[in-house]
Short mmCIF file of C-alpha atoms and ligand atoms in Angstrom, two decimals:
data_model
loop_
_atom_site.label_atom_id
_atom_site.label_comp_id
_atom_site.label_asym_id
_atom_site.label_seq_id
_atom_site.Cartn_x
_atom_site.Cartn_y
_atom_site.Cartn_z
CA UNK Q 1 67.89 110.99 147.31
CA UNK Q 2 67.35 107.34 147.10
CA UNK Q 3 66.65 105.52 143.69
CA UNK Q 4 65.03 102.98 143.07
CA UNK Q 5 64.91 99.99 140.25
CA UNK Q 6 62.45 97.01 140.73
CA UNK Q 7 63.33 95.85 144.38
CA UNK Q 8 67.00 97.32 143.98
CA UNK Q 9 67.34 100.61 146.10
CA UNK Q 10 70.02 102.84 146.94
CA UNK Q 11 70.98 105.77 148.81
CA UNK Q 12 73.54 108.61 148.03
CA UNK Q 13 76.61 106.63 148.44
CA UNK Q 14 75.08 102.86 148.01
CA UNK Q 15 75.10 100.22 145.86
CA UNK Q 16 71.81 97.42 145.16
CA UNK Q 17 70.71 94.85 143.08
CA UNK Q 18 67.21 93.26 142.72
CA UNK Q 19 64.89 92.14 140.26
CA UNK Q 20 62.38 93.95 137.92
CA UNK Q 21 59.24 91.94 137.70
CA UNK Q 22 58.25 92.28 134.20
CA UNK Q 23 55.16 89.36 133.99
CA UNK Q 24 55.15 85.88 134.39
CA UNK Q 25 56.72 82.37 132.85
CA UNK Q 26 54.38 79.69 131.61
CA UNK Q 27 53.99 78.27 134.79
CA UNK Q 28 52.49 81.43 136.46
CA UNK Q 29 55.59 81.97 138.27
CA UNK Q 30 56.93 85.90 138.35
CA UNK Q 31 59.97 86.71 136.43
CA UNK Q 32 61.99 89.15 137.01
CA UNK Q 33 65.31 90.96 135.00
CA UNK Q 34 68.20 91.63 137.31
CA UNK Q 35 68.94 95.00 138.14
CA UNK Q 36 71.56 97.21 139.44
CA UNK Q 37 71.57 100.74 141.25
CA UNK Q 38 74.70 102.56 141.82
CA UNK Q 39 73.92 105.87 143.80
CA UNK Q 40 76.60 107.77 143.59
CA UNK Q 41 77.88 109.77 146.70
CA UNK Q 42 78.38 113.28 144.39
CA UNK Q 43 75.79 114.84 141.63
CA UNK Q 44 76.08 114.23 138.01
CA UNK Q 45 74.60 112.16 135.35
CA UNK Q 46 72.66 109.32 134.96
CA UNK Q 47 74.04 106.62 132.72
CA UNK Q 48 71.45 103.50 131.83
CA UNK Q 49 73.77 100.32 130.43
CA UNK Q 50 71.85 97.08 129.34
CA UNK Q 51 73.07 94.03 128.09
CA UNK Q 52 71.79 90.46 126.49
CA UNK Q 53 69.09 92.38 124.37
CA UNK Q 54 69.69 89.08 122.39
CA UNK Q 55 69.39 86.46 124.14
CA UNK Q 56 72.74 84.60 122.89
CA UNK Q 57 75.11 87.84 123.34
CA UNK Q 58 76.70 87.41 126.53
CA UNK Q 59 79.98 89.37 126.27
CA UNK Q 60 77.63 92.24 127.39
CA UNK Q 61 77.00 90.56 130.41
CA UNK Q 62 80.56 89.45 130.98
CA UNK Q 63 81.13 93.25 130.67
CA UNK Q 64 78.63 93.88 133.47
CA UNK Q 65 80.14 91.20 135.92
CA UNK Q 66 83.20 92.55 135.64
CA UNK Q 67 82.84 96.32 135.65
CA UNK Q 68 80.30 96.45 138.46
CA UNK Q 69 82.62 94.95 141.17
CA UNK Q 70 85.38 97.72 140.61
CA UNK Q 71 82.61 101.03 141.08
CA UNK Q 72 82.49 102.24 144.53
CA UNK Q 73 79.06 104.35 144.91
CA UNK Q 74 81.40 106.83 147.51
CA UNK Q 75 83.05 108.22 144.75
CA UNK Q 76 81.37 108.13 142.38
CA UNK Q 77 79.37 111.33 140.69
CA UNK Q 78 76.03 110.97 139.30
CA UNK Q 79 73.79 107.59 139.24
CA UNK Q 80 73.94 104.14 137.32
CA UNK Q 81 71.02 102.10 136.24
CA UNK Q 82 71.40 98.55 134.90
CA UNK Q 83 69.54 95.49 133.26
CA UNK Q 84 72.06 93.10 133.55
CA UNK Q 85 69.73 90.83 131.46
CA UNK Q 86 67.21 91.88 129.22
CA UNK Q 87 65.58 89.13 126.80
CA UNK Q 88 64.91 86.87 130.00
CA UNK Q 89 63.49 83.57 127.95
CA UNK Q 90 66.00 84.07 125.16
CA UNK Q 91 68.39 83.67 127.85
CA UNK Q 92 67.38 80.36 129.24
CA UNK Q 93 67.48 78.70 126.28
CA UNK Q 94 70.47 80.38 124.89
CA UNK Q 95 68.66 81.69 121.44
CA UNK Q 96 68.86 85.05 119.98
CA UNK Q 97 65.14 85.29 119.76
CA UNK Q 98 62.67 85.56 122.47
CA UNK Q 99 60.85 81.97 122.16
CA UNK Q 100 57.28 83.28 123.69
CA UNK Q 101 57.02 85.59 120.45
CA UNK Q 102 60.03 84.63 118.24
CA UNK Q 103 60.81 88.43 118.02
CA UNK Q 104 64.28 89.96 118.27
CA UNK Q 105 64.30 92.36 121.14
CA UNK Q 106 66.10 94.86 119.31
CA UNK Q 107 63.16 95.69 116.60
CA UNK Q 108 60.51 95.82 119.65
CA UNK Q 109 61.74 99.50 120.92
CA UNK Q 110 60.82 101.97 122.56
CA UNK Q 111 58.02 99.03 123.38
CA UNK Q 112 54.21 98.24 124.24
CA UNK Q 113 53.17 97.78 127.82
CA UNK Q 114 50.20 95.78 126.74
CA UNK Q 115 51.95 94.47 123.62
CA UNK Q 116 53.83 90.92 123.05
CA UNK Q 117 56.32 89.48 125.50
CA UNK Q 118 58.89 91.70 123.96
CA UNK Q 119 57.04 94.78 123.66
CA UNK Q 120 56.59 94.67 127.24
CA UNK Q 121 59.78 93.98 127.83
CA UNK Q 122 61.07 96.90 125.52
CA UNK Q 123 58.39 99.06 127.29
CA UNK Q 124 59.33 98.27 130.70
CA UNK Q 125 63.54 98.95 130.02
CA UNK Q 126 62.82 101.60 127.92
CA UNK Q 127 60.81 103.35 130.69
CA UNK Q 128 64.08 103.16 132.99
CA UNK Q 129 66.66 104.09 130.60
CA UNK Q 130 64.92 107.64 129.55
CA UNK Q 131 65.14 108.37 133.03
CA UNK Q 132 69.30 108.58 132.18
CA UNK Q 133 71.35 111.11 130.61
CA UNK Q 134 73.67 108.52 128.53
CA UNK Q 135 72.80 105.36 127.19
CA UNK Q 136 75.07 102.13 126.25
CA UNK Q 137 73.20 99.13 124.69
CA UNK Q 138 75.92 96.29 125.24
CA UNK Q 139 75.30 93.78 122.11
CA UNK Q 140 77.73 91.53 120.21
CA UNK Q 141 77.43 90.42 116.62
CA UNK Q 142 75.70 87.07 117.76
CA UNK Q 143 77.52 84.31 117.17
CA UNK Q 144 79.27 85.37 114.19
CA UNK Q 145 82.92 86.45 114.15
CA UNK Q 146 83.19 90.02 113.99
CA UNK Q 147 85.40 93.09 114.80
CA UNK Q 148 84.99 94.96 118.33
CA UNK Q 149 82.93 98.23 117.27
CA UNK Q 150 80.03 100.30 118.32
CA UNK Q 151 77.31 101.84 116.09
CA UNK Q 152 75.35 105.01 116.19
CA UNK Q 153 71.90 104.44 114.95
CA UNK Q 154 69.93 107.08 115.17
CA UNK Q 155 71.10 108.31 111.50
CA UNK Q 156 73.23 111.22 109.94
CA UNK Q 157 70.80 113.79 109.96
CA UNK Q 158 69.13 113.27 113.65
CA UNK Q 159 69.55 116.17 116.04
CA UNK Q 160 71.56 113.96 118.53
CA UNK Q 161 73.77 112.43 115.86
CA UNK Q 162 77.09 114.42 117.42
CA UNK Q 163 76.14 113.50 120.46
CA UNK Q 164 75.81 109.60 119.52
CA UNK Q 165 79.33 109.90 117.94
CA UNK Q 166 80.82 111.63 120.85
CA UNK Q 167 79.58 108.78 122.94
CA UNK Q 168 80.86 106.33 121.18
CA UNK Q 169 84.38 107.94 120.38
CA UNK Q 170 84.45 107.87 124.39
CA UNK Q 171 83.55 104.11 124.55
CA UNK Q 172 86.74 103.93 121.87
CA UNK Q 173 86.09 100.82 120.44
CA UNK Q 174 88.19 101.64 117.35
CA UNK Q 175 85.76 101.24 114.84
CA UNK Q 176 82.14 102.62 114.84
CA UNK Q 177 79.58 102.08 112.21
CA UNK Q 178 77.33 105.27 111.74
CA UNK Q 179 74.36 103.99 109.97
CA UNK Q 180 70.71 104.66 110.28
CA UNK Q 181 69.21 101.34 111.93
CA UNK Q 182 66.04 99.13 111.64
CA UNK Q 183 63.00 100.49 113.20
CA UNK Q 184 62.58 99.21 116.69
CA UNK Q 185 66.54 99.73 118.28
CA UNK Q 186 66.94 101.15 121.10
CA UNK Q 187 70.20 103.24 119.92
CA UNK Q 188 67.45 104.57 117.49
CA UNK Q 189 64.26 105.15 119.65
CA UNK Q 190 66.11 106.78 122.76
CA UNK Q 191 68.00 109.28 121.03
CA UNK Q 192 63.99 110.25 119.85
CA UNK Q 193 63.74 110.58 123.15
CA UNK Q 194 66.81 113.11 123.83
CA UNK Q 195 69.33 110.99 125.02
CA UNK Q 196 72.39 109.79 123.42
CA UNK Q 197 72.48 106.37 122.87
CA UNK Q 198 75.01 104.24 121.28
CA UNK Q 199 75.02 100.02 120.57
CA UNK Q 200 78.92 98.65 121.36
CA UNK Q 201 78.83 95.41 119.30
CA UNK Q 202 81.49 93.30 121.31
CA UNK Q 203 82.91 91.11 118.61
CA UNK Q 204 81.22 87.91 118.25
CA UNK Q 205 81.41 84.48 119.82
CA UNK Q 206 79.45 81.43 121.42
CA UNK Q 207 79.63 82.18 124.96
CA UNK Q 208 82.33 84.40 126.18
CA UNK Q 209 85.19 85.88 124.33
CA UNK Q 210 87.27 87.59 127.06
CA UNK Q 211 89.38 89.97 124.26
CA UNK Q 212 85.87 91.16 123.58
CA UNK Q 213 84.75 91.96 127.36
CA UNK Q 214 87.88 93.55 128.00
CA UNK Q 215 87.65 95.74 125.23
CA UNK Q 216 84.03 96.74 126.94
CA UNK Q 217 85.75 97.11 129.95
CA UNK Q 218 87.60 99.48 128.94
CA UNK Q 219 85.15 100.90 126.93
CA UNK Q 220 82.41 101.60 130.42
CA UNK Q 221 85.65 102.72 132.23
CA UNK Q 222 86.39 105.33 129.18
CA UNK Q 223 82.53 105.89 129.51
CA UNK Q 224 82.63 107.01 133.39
CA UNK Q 225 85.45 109.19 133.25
CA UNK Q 226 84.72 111.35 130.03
CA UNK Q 227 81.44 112.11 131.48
CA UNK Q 228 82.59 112.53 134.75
CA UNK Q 229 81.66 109.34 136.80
CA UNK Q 230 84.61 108.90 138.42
CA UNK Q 231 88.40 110.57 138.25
CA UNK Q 232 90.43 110.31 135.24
CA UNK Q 233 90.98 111.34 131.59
CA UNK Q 234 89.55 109.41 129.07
CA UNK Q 235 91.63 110.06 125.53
CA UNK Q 236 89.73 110.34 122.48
CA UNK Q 237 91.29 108.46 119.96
CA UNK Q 238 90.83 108.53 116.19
CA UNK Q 239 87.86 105.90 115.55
CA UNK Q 240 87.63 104.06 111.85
CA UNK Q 241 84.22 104.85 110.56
CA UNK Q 242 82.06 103.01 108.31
CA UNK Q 243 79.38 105.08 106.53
CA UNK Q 244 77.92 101.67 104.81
CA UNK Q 245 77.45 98.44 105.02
CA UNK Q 246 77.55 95.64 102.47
CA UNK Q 247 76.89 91.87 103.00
CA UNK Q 248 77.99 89.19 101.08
CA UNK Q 249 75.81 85.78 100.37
CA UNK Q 250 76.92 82.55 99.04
CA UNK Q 251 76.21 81.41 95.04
CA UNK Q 252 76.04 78.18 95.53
CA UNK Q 253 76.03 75.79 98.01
CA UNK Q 254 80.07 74.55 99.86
CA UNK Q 255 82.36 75.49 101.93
CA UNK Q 256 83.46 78.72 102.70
CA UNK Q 257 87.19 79.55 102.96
CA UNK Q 258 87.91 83.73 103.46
CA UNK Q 259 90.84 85.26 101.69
CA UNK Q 260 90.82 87.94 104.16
CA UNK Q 261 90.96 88.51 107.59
CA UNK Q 262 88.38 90.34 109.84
CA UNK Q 263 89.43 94.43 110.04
CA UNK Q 264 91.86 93.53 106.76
CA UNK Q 265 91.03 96.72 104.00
CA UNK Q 266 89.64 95.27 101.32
CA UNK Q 267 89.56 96.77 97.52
CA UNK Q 268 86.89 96.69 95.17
CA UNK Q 269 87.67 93.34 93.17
CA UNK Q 270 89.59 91.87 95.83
CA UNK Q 271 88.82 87.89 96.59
CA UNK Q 272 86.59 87.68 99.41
CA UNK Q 273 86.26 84.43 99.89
CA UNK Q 274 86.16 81.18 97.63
CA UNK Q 275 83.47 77.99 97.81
CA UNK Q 276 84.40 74.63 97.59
CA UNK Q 277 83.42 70.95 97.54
CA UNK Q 278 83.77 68.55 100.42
CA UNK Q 279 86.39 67.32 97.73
CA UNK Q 280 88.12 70.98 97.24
CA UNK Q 281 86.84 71.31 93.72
CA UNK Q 282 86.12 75.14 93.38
CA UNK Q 283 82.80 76.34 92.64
CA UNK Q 284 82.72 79.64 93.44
CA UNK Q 285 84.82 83.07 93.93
CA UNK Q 286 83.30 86.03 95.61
CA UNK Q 287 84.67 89.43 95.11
CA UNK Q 288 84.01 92.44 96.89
CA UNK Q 289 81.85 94.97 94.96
CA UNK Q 290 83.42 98.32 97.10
CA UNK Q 291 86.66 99.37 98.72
CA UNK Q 292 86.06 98.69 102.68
CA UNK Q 293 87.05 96.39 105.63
CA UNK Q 294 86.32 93.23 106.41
CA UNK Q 295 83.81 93.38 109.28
CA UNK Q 296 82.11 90.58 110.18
CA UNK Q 297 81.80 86.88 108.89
CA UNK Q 298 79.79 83.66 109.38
CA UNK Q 299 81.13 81.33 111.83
CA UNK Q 300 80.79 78.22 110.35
CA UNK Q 301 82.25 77.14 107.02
CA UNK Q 302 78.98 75.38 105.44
CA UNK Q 303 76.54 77.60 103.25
CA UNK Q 304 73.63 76.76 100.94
CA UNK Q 305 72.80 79.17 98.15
CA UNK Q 306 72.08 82.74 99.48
CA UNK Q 307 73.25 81.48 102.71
CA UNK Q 308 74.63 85.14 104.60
CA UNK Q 309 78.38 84.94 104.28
CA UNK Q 310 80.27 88.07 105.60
CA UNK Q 311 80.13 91.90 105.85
CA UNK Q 312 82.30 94.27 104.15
CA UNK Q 313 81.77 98.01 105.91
CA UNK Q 314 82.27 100.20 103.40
CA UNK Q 315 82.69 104.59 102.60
CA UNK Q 316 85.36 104.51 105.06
CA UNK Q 317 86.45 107.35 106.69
CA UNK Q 318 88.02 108.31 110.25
CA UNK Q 319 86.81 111.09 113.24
ZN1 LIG H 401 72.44 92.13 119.42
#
């Protein structure tokens, strides 16, 4: 049976790409978000994988460039169904945000058709990933530095919550934070919908951060063969869970120097980081409130007062 994807069609056996028209710029011209069909030759599942949700995560896409290439529709079992990018006009201008509403993409789920630029966008993906079995949501933490994890959003007591940490023990990022999300993700709305849906956050980094693609890589490739996509044995390995999630703002306005390093365990008192003056006076020191792990930190050193500083995941535990 042939499936199809905006102007991307394929056969048992084939392989497309094409666009998904999805409205119009400014200038009346037709945009489009490029898609991917991969018909496999066998039965089996469907699999949906997005990436750049926000428009300045690209790792997901770096992900997509490189796994694509190496699947061969003649072996493979079961169908794949891609947005390669999904917040179009974030994307052009390199901004989290979509600039026609300044909404982030990831609160606009499962979508609007007749809603803002984002709904419709949220309502025209979302459409095409129900029609899958599995769902990965390829996001990074923006431009902040943080570990390589994935999170399962759809919350503790959800009916697909075994399901969502199955998933992402496959991907195997290491570390998975389980924690209900915002309203308005798609690793929260699609599960709604029945189908397991997890949100790899790729580390984070301005542009590309190849130790961060690989590990999604690997993580698609784990994907395909525990579910039967291709040949192979995925291992399920022990992931480091976070049950919580504590962030850490500045006092006062400085400079920001970190006493510990990301994925370092960090103990309830312990130094998080200090903030100085452009002379290195001292002016503050931040200490961590729970036992946890470092997980994620601003990228650049300068903070006013409030300013978001870092991330300490916290009620560890393993599965
Ligand atoms: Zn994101």
């Amino acid at each position: 049976m042939t499936t199809t994807l905006g102007t991307a069609s394929a056969g048992p056996g084939e392989i497309d790409t094409g666009r998904l028209e999805v409205g119009e710029t400014r200038d009346g011209s037709p945009f489009g978000l490029p898609v991917a069909v991969i018909n496999g030759e066998q039965p089996g599942q469907t699999l949906y994988m997005q990436a750049v949700s926000d428009g300045d995560e690209l790792n997901g896409v770096g992900v997509l460039q490189r796994v694509v290439p190496q699947l061969d529709p003649t072996t493979l079992s079961g169908t794949i169904l891609i947005v390669g990018i999904v917040n179009y006009h974030a994307f052009q201008i390199a901004e989290h945000r979509n600039p026609i509403d300044d909404t982030k993409m990831n609160r606009a789920y499962p979508g609007t058709e007749t809603g803002t630029s984002s709904e419709r966008i949220a309502a025209a993906t979302f459409d095409i990933a129900t029609q899958a079995d599995l769902i990965l949501d390829l996001h990074q933490g923006s431009t902040s530095r943080m570990l390589d994890e994935v999170r399962v959003r759809c919350g503790k007591r959800h009916r697909l919550h075994d399901d969502c940490l199955e998933l992402a023990k496959a991907f195997g990022c290491g570390y998975v934070l389980d924690q209900k999300g915002p309203d308005g993700q798609l690793a929260r709305a699609a599960p709604d919908d029945g189908i397991p849906t997890i949100d790899p956050e790729l580390g984070g980094c301005v542009g590309w951060d190849e130790t961060s693609i690989q590990k999604g890589v690997e993580g698609v490739f784990n994907v395909l063969s525990y579910y039967d996509f291709i040949d192979g044995t995925t291992e399920l390995e022990r992931q480091t869970r976070a049950n919580g999630f504590e962030q850490y703002g500045s006092p006062n306005g400085g400079l920001v120097s970190f006493e510990k390093d990301l994925g370092e365990q960090v103990t309830s008192g312990d130094v998080l980081f200090e903030i100085t003056t452009p002379f290195g006076e001292p002016k503050a020191t931040v200490t961590a409130d729970s036992d946890g792990i470092l997980w994620r930190t601003r990228r650049l050193p300068q903070v006013a007062t409030g300013e978001y500083v870092c991330s300490v995941g916290t009620d560890i535990d393993s599965y």
